[in-house]
PDB file of N, CA, C and O in Angstrom:
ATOM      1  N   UNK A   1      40.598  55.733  65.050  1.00  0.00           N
ATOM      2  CA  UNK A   1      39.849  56.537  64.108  1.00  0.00           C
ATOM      3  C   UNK A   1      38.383  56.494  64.489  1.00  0.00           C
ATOM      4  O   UNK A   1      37.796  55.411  64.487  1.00  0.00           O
ATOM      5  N   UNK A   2      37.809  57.531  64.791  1.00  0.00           N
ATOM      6  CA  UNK A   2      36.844  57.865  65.015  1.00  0.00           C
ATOM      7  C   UNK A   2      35.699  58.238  63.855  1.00  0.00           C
ATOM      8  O   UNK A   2      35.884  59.310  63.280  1.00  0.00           O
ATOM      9  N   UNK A   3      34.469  57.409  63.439  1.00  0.00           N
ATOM     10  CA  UNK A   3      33.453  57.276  62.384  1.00  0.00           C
ATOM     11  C   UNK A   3      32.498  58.175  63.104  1.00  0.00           C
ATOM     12  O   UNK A   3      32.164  58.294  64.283  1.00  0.00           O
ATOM     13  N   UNK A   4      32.138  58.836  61.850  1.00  0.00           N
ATOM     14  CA  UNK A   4      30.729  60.212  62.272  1.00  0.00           C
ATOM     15  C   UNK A   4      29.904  59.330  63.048  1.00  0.00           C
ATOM     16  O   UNK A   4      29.960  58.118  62.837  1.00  0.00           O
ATOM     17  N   UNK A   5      29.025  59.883  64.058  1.00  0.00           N
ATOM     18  CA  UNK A   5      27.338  59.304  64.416  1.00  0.00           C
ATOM     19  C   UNK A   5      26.400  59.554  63.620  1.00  0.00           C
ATOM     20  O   UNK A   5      26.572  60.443  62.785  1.00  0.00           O
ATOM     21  N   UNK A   6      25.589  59.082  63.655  1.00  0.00           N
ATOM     22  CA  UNK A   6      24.496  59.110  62.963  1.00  0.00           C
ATOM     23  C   UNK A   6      23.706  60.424  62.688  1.00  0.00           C
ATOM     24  O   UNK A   6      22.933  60.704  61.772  1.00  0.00           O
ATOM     25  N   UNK A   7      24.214  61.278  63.956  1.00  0.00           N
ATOM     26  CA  UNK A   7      23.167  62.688  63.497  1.00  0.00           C
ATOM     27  C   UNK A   7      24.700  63.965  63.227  1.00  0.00           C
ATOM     28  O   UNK A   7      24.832  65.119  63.634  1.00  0.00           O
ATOM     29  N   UNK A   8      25.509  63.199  62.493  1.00  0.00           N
ATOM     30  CA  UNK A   8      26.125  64.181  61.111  1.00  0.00           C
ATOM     31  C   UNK A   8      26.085  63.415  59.940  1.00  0.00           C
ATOM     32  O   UNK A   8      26.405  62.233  59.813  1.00  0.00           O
ATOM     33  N   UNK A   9      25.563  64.381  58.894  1.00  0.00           N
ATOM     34  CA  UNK A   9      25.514  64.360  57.523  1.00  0.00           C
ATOM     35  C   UNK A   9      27.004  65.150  56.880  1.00  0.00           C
ATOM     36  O   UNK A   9      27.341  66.333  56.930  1.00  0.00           O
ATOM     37  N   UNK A  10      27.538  64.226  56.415  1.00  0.00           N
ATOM     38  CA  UNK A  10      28.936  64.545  55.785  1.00  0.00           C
ATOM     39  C   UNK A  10      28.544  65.264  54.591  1.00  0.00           C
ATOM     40  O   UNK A  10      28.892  66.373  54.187  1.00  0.00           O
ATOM     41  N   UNK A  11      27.601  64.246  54.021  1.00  0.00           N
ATOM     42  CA  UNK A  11      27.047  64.958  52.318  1.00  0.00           C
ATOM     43  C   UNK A  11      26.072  66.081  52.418  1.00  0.00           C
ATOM     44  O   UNK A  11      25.478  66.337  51.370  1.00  0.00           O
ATOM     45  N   UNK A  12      25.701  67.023  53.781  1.00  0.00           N
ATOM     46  CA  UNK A  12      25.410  68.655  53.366  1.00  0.00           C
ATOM     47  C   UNK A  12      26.328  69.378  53.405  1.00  0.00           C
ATOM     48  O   UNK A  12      27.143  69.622  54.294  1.00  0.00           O
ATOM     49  N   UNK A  13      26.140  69.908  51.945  1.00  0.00           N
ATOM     50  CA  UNK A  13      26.965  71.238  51.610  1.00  0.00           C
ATOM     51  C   UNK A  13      26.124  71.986  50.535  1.00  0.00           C
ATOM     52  O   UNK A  13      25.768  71.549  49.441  1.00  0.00           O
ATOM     53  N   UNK A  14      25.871  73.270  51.112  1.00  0.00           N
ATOM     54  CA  UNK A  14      24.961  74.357  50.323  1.00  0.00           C
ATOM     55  C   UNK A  14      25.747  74.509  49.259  1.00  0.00           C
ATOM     56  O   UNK A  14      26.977  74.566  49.246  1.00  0.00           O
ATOM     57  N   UNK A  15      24.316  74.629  47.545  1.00  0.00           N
ATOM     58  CA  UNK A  15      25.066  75.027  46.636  1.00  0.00           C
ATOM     59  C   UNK A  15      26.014  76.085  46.531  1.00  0.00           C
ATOM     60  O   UNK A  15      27.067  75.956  45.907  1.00  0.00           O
ATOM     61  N   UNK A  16      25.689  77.086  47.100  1.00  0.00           N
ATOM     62  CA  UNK A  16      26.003  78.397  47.067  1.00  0.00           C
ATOM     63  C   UNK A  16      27.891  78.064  47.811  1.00  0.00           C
ATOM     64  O   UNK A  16      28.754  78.919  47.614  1.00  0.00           O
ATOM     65  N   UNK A  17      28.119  77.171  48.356  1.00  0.00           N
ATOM     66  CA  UNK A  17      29.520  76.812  48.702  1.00  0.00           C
ATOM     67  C   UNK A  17      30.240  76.265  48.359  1.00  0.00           C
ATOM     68  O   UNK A  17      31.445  76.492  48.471  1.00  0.00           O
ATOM     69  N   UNK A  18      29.458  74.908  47.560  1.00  0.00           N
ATOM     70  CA  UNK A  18      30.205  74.195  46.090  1.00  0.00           C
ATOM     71  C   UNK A  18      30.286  75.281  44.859  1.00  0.00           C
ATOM     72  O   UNK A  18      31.171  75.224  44.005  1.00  0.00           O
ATOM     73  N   UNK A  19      29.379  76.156  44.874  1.00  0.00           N
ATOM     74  CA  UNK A  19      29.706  76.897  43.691  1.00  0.00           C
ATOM     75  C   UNK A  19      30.720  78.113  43.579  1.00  0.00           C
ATOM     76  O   UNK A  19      31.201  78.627  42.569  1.00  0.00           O
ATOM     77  N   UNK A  20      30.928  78.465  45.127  1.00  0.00           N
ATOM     78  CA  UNK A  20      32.254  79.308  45.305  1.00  0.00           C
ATOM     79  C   UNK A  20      33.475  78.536  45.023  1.00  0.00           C
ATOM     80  O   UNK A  20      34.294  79.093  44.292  1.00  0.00           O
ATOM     81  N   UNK A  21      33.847  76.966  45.608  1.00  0.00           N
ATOM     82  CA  UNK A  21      34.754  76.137  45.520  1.00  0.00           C
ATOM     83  C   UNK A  21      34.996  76.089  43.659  1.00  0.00           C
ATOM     84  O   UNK A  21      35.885  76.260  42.825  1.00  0.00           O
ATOM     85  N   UNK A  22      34.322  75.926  43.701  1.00  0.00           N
ATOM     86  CA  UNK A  22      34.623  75.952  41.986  1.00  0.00           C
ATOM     87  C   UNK A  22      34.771  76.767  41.138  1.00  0.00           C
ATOM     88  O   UNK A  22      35.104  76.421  40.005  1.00  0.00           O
ATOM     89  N   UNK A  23      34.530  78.267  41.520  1.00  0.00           N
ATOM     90  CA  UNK A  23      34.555  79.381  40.859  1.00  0.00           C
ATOM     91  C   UNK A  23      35.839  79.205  41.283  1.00  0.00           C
ATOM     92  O   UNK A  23      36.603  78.878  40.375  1.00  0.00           O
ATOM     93  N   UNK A  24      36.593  79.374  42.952  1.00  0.00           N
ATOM     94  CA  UNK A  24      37.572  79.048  43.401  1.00  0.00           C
ATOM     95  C   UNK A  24      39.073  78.837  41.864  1.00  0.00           C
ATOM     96  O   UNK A  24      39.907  79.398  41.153  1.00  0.00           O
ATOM     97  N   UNK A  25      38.472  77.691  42.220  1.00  0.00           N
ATOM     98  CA  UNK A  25      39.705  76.379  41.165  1.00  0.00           C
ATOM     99  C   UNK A  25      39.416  76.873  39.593  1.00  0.00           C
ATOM    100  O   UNK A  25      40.089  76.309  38.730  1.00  0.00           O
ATOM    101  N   UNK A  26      38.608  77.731  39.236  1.00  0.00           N
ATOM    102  CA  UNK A  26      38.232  78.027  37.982  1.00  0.00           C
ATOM    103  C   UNK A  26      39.589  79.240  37.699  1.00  0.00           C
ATOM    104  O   UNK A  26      40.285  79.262  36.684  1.00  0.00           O
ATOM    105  N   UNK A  27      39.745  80.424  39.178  1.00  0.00           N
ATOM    106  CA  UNK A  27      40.407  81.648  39.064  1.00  0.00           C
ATOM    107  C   UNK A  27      41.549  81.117  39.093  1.00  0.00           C
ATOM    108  O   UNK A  27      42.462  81.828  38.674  1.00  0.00           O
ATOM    109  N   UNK A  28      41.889  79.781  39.561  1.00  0.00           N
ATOM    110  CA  UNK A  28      43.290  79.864  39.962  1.00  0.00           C
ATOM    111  C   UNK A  28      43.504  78.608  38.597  1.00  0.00           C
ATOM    112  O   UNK A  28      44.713  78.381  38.559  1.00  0.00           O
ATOM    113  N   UNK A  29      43.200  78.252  38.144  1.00  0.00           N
ATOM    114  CA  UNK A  29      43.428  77.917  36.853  1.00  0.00           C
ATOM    115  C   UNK A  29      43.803  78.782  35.458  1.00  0.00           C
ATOM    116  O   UNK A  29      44.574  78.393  34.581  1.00  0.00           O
ATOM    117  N   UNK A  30      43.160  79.893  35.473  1.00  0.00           N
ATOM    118  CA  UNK A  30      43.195  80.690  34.811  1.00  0.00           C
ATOM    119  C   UNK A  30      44.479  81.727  35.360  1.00  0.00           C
ATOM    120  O   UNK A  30      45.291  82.345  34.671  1.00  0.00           O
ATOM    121  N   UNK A  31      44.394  81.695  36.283  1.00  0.00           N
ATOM    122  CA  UNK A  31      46.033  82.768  36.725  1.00  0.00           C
ATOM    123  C   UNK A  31      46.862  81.931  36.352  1.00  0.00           C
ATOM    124  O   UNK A  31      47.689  82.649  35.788  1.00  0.00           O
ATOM    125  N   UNK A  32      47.328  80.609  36.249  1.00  0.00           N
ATOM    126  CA  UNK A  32      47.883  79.759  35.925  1.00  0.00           C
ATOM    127  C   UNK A  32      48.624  80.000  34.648  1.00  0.00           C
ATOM    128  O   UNK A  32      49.770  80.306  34.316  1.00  0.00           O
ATOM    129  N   UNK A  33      47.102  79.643  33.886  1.00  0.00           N
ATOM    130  CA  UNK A  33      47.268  79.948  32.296  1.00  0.00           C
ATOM    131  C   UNK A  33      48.061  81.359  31.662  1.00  0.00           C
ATOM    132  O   UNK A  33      48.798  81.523  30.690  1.00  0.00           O
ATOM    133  N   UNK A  34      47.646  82.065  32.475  1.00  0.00           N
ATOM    134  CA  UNK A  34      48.362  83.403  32.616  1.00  0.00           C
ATOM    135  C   UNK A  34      49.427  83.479  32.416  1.00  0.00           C
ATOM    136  O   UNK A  34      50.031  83.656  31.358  1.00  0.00           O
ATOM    137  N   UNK A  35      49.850  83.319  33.673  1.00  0.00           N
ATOM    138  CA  UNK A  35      51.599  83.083  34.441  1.00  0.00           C
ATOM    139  C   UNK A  35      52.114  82.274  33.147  1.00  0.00           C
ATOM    140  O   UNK A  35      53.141  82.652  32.584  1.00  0.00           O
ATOM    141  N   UNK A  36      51.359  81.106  32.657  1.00  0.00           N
ATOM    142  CA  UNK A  36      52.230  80.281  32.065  1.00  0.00           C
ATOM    143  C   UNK A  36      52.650  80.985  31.015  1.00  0.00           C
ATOM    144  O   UNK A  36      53.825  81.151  30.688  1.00  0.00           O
ATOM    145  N   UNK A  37      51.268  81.589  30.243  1.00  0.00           N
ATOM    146  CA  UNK A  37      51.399  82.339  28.504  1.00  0.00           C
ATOM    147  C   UNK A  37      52.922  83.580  29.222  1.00  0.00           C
ATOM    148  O   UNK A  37      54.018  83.610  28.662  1.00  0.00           O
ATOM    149  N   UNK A  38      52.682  84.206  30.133  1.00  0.00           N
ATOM    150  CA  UNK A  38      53.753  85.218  30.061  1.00  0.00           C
ATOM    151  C   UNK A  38      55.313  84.220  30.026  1.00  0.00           C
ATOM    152  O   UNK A  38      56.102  84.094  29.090  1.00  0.00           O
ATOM    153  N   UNK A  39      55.363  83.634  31.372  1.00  0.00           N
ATOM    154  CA  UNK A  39      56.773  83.025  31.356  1.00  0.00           C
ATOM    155  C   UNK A  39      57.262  82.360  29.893  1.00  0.00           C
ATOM    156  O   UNK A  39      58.430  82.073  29.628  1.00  0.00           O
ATOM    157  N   UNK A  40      56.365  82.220  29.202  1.00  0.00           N
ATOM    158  CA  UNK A  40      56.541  81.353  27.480  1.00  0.00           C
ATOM    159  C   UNK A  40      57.398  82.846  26.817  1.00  0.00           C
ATOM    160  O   UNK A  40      58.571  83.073  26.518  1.00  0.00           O
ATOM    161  N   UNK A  41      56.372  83.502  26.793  1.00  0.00           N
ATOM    162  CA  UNK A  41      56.851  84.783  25.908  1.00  0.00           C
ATOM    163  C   UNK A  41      57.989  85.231  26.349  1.00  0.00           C
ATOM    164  O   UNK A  41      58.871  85.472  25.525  1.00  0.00           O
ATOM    165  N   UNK A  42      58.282  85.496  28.099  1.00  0.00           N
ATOM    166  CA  UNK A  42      59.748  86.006  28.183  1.00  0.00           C
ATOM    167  C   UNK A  42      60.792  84.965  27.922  1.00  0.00           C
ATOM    168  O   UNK A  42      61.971  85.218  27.672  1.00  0.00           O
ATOM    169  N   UNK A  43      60.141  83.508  28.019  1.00  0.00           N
ATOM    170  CA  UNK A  43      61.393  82.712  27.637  1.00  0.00           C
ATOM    171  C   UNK A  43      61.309  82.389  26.113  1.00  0.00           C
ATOM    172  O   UNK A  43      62.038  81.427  25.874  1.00  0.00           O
ATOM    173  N   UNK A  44      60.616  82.898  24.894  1.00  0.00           N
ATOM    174  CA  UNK A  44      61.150  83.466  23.747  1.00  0.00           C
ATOM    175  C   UNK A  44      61.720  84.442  23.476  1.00  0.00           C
ATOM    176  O   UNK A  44      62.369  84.498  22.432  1.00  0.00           O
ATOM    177  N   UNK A  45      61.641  85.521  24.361  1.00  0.00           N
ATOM    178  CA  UNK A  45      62.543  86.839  24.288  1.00  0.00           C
ATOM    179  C   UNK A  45      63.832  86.279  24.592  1.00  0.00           C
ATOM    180  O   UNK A  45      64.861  86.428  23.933  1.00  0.00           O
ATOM    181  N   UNK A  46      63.636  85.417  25.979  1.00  0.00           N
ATOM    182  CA  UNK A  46      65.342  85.557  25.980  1.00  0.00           C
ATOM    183  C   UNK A  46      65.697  84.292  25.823  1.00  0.00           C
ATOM    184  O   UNK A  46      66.493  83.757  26.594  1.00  0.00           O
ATOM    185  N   UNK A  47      65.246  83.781  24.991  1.00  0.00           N
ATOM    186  CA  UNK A  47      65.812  82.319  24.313  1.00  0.00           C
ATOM    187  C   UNK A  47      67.635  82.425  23.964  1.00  0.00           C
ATOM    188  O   UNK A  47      68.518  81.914  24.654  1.00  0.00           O
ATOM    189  N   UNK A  48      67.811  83.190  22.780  1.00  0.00           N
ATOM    190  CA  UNK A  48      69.008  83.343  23.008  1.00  0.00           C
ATOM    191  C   UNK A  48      70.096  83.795  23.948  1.00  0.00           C
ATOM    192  O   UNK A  48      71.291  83.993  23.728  1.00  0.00           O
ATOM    193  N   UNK A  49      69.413  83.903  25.005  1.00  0.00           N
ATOM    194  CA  UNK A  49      70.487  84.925  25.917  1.00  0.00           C
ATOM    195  C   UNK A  49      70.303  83.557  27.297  1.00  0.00           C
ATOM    196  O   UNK A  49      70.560  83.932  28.441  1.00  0.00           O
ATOM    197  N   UNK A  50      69.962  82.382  27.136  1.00  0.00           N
ATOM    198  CA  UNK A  50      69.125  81.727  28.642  1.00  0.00           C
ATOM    199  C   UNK A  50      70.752  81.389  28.627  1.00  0.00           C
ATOM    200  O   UNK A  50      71.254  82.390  29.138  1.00  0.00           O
ATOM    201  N   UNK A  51      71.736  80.534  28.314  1.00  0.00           N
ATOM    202  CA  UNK A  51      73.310  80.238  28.527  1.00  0.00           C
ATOM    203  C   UNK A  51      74.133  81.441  29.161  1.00  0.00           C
ATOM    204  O   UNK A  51      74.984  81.225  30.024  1.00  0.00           O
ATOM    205  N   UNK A  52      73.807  82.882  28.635  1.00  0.00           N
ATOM    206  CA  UNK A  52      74.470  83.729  29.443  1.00  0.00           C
ATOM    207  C   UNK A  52      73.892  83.950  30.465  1.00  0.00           C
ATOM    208  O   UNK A  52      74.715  83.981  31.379  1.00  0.00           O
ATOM    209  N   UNK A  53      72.239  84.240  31.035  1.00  0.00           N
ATOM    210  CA  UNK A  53      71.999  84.379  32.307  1.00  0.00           C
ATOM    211  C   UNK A  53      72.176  83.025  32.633  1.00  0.00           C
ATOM    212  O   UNK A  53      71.501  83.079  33.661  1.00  0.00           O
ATOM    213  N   UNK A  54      72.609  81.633  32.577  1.00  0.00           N
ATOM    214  CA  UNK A  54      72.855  80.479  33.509  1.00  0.00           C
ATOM    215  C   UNK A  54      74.057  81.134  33.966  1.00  0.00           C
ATOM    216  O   UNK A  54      73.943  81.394  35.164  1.00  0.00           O
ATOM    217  N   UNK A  55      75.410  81.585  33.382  1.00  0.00           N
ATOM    218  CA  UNK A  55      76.106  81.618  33.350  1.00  0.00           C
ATOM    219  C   UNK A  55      76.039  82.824  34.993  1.00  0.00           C
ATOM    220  O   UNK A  55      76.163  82.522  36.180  1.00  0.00           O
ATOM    221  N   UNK A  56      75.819  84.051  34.391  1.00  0.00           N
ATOM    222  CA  UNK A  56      75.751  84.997  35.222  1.00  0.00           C
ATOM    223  C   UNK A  56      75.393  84.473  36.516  1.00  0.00           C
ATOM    224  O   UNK A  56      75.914  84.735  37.600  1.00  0.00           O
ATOM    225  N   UNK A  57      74.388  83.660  36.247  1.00  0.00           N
ATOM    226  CA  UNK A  57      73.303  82.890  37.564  1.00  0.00           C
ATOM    227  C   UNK A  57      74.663  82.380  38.922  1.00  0.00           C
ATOM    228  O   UNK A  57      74.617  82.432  40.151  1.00  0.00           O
ATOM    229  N   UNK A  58      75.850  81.875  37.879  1.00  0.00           N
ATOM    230  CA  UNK A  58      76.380  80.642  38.271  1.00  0.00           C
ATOM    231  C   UNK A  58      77.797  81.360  38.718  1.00  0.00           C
ATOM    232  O   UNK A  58      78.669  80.799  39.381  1.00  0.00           O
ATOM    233  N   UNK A  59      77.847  82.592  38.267  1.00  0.00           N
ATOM    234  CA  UNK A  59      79.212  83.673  38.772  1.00  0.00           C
ATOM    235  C   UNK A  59      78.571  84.205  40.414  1.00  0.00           C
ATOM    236  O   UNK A  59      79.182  84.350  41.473  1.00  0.00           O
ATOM    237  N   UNK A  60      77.076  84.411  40.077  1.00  0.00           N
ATOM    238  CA  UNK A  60      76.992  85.422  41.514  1.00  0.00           C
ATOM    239  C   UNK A  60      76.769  84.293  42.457  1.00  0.00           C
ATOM    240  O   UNK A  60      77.059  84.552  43.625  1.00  0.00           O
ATOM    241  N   UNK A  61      76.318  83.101  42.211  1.00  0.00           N
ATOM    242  CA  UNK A  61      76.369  81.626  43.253  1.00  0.00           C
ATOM    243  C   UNK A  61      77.986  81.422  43.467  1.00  0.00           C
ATOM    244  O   UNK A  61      78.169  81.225  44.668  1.00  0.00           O
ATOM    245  N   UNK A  62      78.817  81.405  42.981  1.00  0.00           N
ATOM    246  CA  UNK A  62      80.385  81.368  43.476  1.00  0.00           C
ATOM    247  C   UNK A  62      80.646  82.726  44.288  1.00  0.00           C
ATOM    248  O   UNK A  62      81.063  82.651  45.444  1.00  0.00           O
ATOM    249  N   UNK A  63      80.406  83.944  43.697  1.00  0.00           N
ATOM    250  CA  UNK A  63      80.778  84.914  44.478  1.00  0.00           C
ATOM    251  C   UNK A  63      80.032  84.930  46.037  1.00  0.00           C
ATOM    252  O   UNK A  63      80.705  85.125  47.049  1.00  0.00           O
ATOM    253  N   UNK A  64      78.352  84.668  46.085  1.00  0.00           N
ATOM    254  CA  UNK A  64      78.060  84.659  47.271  1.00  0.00           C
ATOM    255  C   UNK A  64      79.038  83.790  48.061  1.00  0.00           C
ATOM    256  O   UNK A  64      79.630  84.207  49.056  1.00  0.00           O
ATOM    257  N   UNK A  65      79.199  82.338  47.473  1.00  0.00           N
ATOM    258  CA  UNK A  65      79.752  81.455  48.015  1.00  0.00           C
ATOM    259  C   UNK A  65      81.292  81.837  49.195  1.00  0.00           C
ATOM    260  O   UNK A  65      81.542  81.514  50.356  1.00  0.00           O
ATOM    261  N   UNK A  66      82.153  82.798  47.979  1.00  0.00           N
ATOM    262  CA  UNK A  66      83.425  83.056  48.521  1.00  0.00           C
ATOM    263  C   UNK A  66      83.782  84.366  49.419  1.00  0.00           C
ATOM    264  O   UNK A  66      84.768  84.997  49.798  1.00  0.00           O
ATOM    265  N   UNK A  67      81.863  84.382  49.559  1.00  0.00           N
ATOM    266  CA  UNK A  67      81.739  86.088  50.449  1.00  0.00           C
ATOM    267  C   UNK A  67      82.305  87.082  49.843  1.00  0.00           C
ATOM    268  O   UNK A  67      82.728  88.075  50.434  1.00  0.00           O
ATOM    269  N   UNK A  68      82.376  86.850  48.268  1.00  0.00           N
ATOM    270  CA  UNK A  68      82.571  88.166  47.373  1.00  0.00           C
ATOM    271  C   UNK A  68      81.773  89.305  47.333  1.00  0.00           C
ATOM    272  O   UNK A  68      82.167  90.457  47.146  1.00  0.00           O
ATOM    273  N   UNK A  69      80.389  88.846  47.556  1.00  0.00           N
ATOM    274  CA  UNK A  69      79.436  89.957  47.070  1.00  0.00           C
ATOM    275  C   UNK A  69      78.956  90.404  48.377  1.00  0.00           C
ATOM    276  O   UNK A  69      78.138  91.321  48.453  1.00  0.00           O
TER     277      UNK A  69
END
């Protein structure tokens, strides 16, 4: 393992590049939040129905299986 020399500075980094990095992690936090609020709502829509699509899920995994489909 090889340690920096003396004429690199690890600790410069322009604001203007920490402040993209963080706007960064700010957008993708928020798409997050997003994604999450929707997947909530469709999995209250289909709350009652999640046993029949396992089910369905679990017919077309046998059929691929037996080169049905």
């Amino acid at each position: 393992m090889r340690l920096p020399g003396p004429d690199i500075d690890r600790a410069k980094m322009d604001v203007e590049d920490l402040l993209k990095i963080v706007l960064v992690l700010v957008v993708i936090w928020l798409v997050l939040e997003v994604i999450g609020g929707i997947l909530d709502i469709l999995g209250w829509i289909l709350g009652p129905l999640r046993p029949l699509v396992g089910l369905v899920v679990l017919v077309l995994i046998v059929l691929w299986l037996l080169d049905r489909i």
